[in-house]
XYZ file of C-alpha atoms in Angstrom:
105
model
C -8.465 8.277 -2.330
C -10.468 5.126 -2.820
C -8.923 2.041 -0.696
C -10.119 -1.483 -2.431
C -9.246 -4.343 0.061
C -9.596 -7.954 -1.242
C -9.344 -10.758 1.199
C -7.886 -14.291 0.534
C -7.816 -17.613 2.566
C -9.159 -16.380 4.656
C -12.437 -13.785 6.190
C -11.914 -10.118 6.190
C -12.639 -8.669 10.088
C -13.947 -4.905 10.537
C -11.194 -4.594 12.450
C -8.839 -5.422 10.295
C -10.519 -3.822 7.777
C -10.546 -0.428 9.780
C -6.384 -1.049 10.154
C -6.002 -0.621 6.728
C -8.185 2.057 5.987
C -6.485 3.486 8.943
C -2.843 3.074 7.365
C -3.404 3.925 3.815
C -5.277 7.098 4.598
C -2.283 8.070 5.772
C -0.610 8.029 2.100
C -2.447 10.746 1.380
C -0.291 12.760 3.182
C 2.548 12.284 1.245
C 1.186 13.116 -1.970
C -2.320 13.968 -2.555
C -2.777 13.081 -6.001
C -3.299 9.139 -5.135
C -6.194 7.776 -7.185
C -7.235 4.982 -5.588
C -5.119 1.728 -3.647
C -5.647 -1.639 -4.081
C -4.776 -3.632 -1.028
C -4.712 -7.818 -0.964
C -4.644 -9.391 1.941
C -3.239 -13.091 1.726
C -3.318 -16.267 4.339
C -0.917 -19.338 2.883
C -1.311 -22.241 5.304
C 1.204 -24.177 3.268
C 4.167 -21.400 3.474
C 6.122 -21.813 6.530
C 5.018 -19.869 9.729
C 7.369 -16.535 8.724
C 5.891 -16.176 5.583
C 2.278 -17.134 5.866
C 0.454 -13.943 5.331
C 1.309 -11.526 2.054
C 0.076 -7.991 1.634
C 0.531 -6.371 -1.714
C -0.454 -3.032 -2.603
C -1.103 -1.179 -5.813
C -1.445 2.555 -5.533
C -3.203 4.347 -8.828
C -1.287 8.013 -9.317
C -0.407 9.741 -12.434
C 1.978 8.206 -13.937
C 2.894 4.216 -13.741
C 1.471 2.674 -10.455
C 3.137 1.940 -7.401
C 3.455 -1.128 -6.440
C 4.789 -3.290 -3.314
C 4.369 -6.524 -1.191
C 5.675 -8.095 2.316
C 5.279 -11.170 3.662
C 5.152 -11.459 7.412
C 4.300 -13.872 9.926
C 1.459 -11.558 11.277
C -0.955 -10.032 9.074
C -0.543 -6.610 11.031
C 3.263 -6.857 11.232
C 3.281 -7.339 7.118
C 0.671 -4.016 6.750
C 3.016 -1.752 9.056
C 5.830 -3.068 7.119
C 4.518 -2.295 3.755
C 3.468 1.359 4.411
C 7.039 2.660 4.804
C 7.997 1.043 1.260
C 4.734 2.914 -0.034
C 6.006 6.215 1.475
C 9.575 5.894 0.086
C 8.496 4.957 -3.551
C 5.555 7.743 -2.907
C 8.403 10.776 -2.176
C 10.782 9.481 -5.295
C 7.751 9.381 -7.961
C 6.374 12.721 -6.490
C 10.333 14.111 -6.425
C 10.764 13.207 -10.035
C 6.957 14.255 -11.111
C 7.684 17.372 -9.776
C 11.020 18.263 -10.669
C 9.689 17.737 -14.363
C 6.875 20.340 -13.830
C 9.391 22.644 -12.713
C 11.795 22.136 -15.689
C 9.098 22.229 -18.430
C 8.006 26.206 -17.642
């Protein structure tokens, strides 16, 4: 899986960087057939202080994309809180992709 991280407002660390690699990699776990995943990272100065930073993620499968985003006071709190909405939308497209492979043969 190829992980595509786009920074903005604000400058991309390694570390943070190596976070999200670290997270997303993870995905792959749950079904292996993930193409690629686009994550953008967000800072908004003007949003008030429990809002200012905004992760969305697009994840590439067969299929229509997956997509979701949080917004979070911390920039680490809004990644960990957008990985378990990946993994529940990841198990129902897999489910249903599946269940149609079985009901074709």
């Amino acid at each position: 899986m190829q992980i595509i991280i786009s920074a903005k407002n604000f400058r991309l660390t390694t570390a943070l960087e190596d976070y999200v690699n670290e997270k997303f990699s993870k995905l792959e776990h749950f079904w292996n057939r993930i193409i690629k995943a686009i994550v953008e990272l967000e800072s908004d100065e003007t949003k008030k202080a429990t809002d200012r930073f905004m992760v969305a993620v697009t994840l590439e499968v067969p299929g229509p994309d997956i997509g979701a985003s949080v917004r979070s006071e911390d920039m680490y709190a809004a990644i960990d809180e957008v990985v378990p909405k990946l993994e529940r939308r990841l198990n129902k497209i897999k489910g249903k992709f599946l269940n149609k492979r079985k009901n074709f043969r």
